[in-house]
PDB file of C-alpha atoms and ligand atoms in Angstrom:
ATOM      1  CA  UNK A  30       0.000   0.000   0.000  1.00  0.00           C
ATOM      2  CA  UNK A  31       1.631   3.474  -1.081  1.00  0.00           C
ATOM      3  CA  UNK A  32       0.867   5.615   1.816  1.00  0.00           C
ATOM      4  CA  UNK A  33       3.682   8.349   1.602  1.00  0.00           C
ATOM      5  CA  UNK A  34       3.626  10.716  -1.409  1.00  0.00           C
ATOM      6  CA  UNK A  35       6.746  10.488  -3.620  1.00  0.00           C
ATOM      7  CA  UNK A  36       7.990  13.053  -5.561  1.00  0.00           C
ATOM      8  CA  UNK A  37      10.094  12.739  -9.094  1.00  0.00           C
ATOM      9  CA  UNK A  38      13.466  13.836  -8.434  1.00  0.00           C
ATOM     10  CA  UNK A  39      15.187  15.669 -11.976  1.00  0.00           C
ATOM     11  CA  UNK A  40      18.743  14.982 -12.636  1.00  0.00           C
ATOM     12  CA  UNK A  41      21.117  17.819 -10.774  1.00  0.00           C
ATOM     13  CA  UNK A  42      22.700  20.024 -13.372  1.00  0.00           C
ATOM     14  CA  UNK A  43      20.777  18.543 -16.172  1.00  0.00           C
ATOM     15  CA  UNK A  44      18.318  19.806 -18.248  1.00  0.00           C
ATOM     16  CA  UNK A  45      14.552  18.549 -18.037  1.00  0.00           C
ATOM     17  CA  UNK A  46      14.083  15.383 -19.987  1.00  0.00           C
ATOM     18  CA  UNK A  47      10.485  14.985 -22.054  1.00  0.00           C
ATOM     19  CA  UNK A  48       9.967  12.899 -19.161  1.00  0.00           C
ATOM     20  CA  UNK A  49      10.308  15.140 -16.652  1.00  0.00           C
ATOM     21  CA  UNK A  50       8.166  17.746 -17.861  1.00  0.00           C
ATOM     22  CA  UNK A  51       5.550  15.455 -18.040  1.00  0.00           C
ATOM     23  CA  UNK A  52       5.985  13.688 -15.062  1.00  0.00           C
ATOM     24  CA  UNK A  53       6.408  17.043 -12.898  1.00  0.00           C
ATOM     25  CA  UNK A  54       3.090  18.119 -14.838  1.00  0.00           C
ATOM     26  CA  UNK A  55       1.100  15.462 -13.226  1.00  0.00           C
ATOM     27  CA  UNK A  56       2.917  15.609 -10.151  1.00  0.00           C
ATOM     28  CA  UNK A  57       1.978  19.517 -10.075  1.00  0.00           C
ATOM     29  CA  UNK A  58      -1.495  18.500 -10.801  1.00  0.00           C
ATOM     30  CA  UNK A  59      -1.766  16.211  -7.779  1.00  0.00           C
ATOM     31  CA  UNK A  60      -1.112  12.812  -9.049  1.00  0.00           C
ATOM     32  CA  UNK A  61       0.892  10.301  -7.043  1.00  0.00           C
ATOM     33  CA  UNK A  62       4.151   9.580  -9.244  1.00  0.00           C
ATOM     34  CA  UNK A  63       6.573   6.921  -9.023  1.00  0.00           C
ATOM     35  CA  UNK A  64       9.882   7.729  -7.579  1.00  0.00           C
ATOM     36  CA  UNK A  65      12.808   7.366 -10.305  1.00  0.00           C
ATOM     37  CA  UNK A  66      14.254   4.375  -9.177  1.00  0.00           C
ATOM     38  CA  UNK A  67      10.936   3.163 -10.208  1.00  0.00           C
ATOM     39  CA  UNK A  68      11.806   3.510 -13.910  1.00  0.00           C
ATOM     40  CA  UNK A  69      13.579   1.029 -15.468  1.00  0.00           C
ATOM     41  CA  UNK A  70      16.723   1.677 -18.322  1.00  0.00           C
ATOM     42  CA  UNK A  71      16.812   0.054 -21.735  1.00  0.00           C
ATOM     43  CA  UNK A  72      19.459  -1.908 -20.618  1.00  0.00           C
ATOM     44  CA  UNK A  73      17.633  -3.282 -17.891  1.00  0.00           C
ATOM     45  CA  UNK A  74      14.654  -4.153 -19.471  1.00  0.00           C
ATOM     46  CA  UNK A  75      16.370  -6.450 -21.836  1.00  0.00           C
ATOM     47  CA  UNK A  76      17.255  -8.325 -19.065  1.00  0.00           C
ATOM     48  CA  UNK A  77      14.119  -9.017 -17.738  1.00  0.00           C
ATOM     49  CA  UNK A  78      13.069  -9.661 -20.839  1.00  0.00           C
ATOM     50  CA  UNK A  79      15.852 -12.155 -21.359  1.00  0.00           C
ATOM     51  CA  UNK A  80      14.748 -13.647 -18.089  1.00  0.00           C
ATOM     52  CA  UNK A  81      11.005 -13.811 -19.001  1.00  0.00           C
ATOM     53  CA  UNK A  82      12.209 -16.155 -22.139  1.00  0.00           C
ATOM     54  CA  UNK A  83      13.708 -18.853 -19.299  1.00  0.00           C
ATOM     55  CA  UNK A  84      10.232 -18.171 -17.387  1.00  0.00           C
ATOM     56  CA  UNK A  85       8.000 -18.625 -20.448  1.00  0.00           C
ATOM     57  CA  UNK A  86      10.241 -21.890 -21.102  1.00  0.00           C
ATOM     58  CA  UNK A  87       9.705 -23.122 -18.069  1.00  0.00           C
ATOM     59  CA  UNK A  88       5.793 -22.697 -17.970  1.00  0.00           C
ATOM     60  CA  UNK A  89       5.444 -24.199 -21.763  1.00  0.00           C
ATOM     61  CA  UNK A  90       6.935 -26.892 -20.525  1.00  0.00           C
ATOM     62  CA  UNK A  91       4.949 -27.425 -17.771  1.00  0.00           C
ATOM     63  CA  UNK A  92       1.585 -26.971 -19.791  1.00  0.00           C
ATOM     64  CA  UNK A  93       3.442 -29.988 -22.495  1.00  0.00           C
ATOM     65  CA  UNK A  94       4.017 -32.227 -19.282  1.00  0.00           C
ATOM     66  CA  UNK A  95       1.283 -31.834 -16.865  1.00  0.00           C
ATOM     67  CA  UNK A  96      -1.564 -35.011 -16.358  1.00  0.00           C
ATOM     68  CA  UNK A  97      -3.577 -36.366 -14.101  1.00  0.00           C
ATOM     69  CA  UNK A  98      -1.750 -38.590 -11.489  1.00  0.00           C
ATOM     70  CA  UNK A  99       1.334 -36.328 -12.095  1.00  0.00           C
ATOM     71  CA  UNK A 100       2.886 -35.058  -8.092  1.00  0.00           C
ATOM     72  CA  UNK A 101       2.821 -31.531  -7.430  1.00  0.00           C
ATOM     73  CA  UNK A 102       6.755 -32.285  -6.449  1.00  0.00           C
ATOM     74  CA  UNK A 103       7.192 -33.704 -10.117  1.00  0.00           C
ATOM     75  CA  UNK A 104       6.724 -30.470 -11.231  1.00  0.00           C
ATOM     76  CA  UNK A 105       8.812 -29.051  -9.268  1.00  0.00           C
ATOM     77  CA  UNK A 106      11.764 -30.743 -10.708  1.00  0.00           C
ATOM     78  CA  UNK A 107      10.824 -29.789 -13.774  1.00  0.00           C
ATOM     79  CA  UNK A 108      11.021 -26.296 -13.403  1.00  0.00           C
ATOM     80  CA  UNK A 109      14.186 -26.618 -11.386  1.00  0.00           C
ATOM     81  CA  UNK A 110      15.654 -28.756 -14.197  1.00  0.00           C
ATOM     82  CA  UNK A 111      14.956 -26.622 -17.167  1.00  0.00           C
ATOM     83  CA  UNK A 112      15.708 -23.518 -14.984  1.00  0.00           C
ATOM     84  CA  UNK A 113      19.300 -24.497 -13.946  1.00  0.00           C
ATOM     85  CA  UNK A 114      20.202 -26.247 -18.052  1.00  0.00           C
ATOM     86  CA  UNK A 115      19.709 -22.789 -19.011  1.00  0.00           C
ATOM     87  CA  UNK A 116      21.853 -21.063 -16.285  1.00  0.00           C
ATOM     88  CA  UNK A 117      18.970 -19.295 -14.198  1.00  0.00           C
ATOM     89  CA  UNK A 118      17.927 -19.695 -10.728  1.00  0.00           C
ATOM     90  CA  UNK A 119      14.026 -20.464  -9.773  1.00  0.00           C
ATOM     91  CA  UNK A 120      13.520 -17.356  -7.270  1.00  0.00           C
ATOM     92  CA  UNK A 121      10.970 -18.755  -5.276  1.00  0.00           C
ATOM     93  CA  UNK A 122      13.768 -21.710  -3.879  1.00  0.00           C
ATOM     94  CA  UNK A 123      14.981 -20.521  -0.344  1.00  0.00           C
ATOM     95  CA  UNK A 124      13.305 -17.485  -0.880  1.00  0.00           C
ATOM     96  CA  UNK A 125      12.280 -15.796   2.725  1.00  0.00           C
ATOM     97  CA  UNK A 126      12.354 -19.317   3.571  1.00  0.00           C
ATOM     98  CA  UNK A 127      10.494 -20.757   0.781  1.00  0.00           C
ATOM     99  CA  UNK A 128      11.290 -24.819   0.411  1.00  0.00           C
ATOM    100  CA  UNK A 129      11.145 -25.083  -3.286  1.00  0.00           C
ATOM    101  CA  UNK A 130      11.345 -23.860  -6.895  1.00  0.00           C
ATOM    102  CA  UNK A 131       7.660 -23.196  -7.453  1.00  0.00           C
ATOM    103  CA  UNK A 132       4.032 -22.390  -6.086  1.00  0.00           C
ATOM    104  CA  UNK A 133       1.623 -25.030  -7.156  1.00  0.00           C
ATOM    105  CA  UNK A 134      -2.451 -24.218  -5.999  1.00  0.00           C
ATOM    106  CA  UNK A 135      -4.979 -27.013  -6.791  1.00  0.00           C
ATOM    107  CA  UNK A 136      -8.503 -25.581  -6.314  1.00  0.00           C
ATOM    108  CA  UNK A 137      -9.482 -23.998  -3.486  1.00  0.00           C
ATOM    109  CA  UNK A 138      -5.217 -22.974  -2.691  1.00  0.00           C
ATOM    110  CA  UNK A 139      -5.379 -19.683  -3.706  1.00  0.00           C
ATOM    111  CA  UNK A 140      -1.186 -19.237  -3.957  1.00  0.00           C
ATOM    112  CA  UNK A 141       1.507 -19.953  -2.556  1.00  0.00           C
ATOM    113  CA  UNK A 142       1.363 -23.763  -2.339  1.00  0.00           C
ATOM    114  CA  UNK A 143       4.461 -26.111  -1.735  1.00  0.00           C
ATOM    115  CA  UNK A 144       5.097 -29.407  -4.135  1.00  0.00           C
ATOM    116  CA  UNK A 145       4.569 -31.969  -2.536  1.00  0.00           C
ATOM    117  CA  UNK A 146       5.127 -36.126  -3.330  1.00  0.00           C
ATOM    118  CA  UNK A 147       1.929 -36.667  -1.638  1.00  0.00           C
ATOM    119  CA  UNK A 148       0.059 -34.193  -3.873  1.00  0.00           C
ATOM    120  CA  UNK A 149      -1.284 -35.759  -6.766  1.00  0.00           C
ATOM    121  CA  UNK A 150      -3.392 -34.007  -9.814  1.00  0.00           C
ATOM    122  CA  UNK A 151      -6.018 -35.395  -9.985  1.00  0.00           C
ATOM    123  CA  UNK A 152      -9.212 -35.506 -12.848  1.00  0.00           C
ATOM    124  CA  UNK A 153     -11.195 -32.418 -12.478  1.00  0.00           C
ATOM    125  CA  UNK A 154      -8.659 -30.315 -10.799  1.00  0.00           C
ATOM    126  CA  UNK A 155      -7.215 -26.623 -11.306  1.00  0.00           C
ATOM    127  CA  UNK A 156      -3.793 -25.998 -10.678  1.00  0.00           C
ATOM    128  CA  UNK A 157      -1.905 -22.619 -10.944  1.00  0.00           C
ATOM    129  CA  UNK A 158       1.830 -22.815 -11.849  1.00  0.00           C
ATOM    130  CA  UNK A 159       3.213 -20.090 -11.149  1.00  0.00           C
ATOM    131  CA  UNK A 160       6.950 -19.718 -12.362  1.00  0.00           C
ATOM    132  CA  UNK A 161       9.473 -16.670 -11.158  1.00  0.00           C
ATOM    133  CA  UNK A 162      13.219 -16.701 -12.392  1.00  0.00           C
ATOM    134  CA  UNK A 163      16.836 -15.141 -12.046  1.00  0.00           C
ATOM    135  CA  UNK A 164      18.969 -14.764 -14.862  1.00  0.00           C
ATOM    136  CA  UNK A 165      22.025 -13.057 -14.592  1.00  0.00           C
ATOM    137  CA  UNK A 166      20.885 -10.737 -11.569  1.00  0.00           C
ATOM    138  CA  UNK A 167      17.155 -10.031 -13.603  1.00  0.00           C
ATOM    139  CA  UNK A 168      13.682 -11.283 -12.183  1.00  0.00           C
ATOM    140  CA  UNK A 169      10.591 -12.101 -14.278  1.00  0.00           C
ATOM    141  CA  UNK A 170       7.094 -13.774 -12.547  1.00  0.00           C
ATOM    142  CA  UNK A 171       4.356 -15.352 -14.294  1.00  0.00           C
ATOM    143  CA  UNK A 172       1.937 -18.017 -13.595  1.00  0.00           C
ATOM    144  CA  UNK A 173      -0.880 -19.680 -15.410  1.00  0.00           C
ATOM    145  CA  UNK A 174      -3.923 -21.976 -14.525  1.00  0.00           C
ATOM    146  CA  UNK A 175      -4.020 -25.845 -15.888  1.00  0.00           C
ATOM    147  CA  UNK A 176      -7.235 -27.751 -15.877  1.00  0.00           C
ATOM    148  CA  UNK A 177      -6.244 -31.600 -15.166  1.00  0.00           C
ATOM    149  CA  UNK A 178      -8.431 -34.177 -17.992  1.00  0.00           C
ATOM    150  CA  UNK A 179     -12.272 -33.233 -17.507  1.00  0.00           C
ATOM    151  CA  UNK A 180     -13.031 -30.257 -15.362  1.00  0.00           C
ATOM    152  CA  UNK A 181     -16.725 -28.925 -14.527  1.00  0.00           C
ATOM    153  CA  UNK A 182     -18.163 -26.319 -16.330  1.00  0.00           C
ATOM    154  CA  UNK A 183     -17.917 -23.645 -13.024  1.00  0.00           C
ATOM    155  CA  UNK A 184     -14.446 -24.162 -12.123  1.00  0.00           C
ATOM    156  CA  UNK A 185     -13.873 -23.824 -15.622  1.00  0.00           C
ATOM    157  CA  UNK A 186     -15.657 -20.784 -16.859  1.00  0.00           C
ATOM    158  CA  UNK A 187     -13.394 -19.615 -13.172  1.00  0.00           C
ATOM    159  CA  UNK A 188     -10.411 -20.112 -15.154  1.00  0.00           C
ATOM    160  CA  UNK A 189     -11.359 -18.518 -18.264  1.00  0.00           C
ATOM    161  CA  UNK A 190     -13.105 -14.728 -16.186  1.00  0.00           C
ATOM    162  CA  UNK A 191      -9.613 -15.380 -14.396  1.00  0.00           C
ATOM    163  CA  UNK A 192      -7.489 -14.987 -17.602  1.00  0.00           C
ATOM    164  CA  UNK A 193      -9.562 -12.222 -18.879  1.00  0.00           C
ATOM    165  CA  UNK A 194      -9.293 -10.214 -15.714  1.00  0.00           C
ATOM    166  CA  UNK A 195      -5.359 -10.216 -16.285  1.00  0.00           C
ATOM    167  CA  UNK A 196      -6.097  -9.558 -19.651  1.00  0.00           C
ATOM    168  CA  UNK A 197      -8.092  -6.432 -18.917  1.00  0.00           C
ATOM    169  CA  UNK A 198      -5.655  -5.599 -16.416  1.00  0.00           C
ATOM    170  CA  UNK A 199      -2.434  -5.327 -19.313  1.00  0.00           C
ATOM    171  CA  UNK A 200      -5.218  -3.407 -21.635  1.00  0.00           C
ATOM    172  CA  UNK A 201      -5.740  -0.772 -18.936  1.00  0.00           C
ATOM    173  CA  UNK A 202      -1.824  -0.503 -17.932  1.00  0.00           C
ATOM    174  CA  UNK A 203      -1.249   2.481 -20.388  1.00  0.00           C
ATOM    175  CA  UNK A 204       1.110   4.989 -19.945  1.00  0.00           C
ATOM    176  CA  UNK A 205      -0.506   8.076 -17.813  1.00  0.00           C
ATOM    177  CA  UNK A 206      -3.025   5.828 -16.580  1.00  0.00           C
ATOM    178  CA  UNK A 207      -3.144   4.773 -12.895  1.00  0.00           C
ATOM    179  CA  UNK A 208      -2.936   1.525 -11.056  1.00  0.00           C
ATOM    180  CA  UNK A 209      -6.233   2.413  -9.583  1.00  0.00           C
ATOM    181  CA  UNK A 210      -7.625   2.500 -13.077  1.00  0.00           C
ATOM    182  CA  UNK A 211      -5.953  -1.154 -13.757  1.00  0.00           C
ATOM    183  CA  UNK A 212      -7.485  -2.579 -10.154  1.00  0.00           C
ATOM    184  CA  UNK A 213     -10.813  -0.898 -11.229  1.00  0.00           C
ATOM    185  CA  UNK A 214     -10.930  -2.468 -14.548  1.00  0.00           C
ATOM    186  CA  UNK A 215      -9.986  -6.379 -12.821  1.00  0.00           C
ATOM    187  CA  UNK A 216     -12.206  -5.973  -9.772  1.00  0.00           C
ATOM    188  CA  UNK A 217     -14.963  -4.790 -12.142  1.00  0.00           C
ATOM    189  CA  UNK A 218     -14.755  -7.670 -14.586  1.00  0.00           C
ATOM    190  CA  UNK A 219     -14.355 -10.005 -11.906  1.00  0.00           C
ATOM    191  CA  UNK A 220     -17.455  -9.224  -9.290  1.00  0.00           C
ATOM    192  CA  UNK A 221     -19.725  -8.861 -12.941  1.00  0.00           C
ATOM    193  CA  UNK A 222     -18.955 -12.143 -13.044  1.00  0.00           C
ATOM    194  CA  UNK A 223     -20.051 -12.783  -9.270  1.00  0.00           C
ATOM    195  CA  UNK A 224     -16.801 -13.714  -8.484  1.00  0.00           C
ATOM    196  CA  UNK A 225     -14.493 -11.575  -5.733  1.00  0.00           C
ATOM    197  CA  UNK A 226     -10.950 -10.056  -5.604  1.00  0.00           C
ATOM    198  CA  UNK A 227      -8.409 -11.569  -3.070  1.00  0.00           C
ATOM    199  CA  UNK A 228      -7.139  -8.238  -1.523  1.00  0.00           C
ATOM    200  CA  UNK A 229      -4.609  -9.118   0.658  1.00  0.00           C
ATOM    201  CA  UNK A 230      -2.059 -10.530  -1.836  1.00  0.00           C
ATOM    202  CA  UNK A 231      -0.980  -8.295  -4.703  1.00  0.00           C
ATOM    203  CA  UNK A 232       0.905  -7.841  -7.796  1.00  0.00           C
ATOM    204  CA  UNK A 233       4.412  -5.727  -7.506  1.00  0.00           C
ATOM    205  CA  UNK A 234       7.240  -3.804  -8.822  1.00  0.00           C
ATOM    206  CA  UNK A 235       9.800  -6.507 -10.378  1.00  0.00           C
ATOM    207  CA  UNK A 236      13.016  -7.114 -12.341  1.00  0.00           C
ATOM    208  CA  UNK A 237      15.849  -6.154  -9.831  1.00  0.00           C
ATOM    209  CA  UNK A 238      14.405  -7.631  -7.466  1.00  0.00           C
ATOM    210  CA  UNK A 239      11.726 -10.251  -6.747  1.00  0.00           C
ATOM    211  CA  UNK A 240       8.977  -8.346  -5.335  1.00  0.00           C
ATOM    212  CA  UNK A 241       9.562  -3.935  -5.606  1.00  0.00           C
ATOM    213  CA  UNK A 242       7.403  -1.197  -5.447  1.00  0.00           C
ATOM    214  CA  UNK A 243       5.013  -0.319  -6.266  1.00  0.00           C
ATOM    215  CA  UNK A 244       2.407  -2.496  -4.860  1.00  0.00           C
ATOM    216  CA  UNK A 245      -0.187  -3.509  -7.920  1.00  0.00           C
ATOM    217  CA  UNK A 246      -3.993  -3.885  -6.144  1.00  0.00           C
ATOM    218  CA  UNK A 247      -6.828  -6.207  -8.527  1.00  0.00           C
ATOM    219  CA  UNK A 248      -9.386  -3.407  -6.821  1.00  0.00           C
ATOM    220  CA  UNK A 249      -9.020   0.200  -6.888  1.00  0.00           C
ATOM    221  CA  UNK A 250     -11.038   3.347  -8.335  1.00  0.00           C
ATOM    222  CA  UNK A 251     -10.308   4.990 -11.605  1.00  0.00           C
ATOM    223  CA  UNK A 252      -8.111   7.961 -11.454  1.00  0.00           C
ATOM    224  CA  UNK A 253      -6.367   7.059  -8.273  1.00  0.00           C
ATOM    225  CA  UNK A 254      -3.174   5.367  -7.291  1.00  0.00           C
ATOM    226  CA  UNK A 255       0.637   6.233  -8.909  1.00  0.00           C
ATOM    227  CA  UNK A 256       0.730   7.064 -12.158  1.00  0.00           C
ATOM    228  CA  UNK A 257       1.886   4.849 -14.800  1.00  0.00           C
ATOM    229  CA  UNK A 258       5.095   6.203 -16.215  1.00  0.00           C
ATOM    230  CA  UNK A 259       7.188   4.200 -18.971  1.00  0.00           C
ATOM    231  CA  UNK A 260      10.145   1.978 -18.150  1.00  0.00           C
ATOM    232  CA  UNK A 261       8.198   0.831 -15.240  1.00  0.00           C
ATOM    233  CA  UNK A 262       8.300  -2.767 -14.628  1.00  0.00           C
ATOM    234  CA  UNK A 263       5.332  -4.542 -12.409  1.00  0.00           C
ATOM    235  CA  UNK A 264       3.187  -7.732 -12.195  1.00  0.00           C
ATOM    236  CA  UNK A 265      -0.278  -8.183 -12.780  1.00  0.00           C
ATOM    237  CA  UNK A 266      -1.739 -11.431 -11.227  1.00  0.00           C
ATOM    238  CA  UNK A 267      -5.714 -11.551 -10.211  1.00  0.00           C
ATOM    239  CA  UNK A 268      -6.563 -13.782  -7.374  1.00  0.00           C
ATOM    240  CA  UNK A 269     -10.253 -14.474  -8.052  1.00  0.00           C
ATOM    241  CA  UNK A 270     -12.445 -16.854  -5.969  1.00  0.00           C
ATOM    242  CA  UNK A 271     -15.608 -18.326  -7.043  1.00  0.00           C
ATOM    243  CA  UNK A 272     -17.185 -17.440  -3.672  1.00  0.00           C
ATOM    244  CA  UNK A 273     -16.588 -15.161  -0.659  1.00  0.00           C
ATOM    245  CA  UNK A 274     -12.829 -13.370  -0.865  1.00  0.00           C
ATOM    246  CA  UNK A 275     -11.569 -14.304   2.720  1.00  0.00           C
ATOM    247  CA  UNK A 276      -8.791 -16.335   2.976  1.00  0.00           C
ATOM    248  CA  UNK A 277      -6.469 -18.224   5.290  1.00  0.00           C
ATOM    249  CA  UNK A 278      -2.853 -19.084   6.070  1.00  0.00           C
ATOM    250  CA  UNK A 279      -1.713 -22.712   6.789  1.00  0.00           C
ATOM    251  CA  UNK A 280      -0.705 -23.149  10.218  1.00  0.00           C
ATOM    252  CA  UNK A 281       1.851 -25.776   9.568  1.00  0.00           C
ATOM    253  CA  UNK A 282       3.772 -24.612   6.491  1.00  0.00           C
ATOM    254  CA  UNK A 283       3.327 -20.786   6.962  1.00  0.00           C
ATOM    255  CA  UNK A 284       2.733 -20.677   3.156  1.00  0.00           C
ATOM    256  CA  UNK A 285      -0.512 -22.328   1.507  1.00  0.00           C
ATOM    257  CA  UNK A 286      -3.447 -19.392   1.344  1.00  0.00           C
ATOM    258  CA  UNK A 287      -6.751 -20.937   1.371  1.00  0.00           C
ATOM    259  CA  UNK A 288     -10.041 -19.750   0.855  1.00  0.00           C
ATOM    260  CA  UNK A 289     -12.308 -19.492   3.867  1.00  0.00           C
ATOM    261  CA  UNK A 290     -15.321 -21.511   2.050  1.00  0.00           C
ATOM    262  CA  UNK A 291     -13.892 -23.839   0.597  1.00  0.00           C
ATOM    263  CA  UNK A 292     -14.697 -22.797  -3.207  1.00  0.00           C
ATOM    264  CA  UNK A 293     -11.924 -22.555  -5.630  1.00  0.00           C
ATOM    265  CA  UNK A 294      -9.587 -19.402  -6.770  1.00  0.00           C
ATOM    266  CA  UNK A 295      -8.054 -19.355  -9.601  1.00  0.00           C
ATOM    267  CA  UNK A 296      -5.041 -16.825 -10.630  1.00  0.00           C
ATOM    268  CA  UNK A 297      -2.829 -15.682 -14.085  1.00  0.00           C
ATOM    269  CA  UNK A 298      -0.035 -13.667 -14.200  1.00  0.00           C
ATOM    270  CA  UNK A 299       2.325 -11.933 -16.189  1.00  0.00           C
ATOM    271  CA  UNK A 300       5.007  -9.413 -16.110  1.00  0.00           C
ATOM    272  CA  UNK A 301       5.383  -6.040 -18.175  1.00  0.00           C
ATOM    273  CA  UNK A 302       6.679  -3.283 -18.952  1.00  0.00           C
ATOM    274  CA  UNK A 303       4.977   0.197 -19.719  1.00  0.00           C
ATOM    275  CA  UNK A 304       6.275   1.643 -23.388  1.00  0.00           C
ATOM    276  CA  UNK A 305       5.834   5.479 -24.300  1.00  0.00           C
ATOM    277  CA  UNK A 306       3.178   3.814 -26.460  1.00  0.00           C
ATOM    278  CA  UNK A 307       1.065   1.056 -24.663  1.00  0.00           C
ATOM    279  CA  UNK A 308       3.039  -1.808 -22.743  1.00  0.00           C
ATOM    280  CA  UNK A 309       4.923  -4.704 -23.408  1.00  0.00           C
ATOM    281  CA  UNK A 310       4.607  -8.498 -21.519  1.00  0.00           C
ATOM    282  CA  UNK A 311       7.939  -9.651 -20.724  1.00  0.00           C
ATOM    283  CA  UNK A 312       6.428 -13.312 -20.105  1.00  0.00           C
ATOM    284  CA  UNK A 313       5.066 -14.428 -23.215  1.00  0.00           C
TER     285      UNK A 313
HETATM  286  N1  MF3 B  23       5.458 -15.956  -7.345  1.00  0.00           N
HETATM  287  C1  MF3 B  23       4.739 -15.240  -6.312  1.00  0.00           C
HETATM  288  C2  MF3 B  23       4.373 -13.890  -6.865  1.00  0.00           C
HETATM  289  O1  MF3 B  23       3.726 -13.871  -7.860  1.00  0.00           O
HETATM  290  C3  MF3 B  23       5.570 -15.104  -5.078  1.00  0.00           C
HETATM  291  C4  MF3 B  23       5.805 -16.357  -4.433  1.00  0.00           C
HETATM  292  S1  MF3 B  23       6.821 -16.153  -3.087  1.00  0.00           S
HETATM  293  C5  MF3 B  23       7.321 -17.732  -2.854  1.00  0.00           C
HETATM  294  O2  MF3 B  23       4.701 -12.848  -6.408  1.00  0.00           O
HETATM  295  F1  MF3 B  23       8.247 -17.689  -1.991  1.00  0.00           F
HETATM  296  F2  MF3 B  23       6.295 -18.423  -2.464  1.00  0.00           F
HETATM  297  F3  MF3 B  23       7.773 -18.189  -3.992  1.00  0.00           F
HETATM  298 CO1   CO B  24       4.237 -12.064  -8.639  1.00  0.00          CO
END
């Protein structure tokens, strides 16, 4: 949550980039800008995009490989295999404690689930991969959802308002837009739907790190919240449940969010970059 104002600081004995001008003329006009660091250089960006390659490899792979009666740990060393042949690091292993290389959520898991041996996909389940990786010092984060053989026509058509939430989300992440305009346009598609937003997890800033600011909310109001500048780099990735929003943490493993009812969540996520003309994804 972005609580303190920022304010763009210009270059000391340099003249006012386009940029600048523009930024300090919504900043003079109220808006809530990013800070510079926020803004990402050329240079940088092709790394992350460089990294989102490895991540997209990772997650075709996946989607080639995954069946029913297939472990949730199974996947796992997949994406630590085909992470590590092509000389990256899965960011989610070790991270703040994290036991392995990816989060795998059947059903009602909303994110953040561990592999497991004992975990097995079964017929009729949904299952969100969701893939982050290092290459050479860059981070990129994307996950998608996988319907295992035959799966019901709800938990489907949860799946499919999922993807198009994330979808609307990119479409509305235009330059001089805000990210309340983005979290507008998701919670809006979503609860039309009669679905809700998960509120306490959120996208983020990403690239030089795994998770930056700023933070990216699926709700918000139109016009509010920073202003979307290009070169920044950020996540989008919906957490929509079928029924009521609440959710819980796993007692034993400190990870595995639930939801309170029982009904399933489903999630997609990409990374990407906003261009002086639109944006690009860095994960597909
Ligand atoms: N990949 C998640 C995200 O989208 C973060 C997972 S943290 C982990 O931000 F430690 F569980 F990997
Ligand atoms: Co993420």
């Amino acid at each position: 949550m972005i609580r303190i104002r920022r304010r763009w600081s210009t270059l000391p004995g340099q003249p006012l980039s386009e940029l600048d001008k523009k930024v300090l003329a919504y900043q003079n006009k109220g808006a809530l800008v990013p800070w510079r660091k926020m803004i990402k250089t050329p240079e940088q960006i092709e790394g992350i995009r460089r990294s989102g390659v490895v991540n997209t490899g990772v997650l075709d792979l996946v989607e080639k490989e995954i069946r029913p009666g297939m472990s949730t740990l199974e996947i796992d060393r997949l994406v630590y295999e085909y992470t590590t042949d092509h000389h990256a690091i899965p960011a989610p292993l070790n991270y703040e404690g994290f036991p392995k290389s990816v989060c795998t959520s059947i059903n009602d898991v909303v994110c953040h689930g561990i592999p497991s041996e004992r975990e097995i996909l079964r017929e009729g389940d949904i299952v969100n991969v969701d893939v982050s990786t290092i290459l050479d010092g860059y981070f990129s984060d994307a996950s998608r959802m996988f319907l295992i053989g035959e799966v019901p026509p709800e938990k489907r058509r949860l799946v499919e308002v999922t993807r198009e939430c994330l979808e609307i989300g990119v479409k509305t992440a235009q330059p001089w837009n805000t990210l309340g305009d983005v979290g507008y346009a998701v919670q809006r598609h979503a609860e039309h739907n009669g679905y809700s937003v998960v509120r306490e997890l959120c996208g983020h800033g990403v690239g030089l790190a795994f998770h930056e600011e700023p933070d990216v909310e699926h709700v918000g109001r139109k016009g509010k919240g920073m202003l979307l500048v290009p070169g920044m780099v950020f996540t989008i990735e919906p957490m929509i449940n079928m029924g009521k929003r609440t959710i819980f943490c796993d007692e034993d493993d400190g990870w595995t969010i639930f939801t309170a009812d029982g009904l399933p969540s489903a999630q997609w996520e990409h990374t990407i970059v906003i261009t002086e003309t639109g944006n690009e994804i860095l994960t597909h």
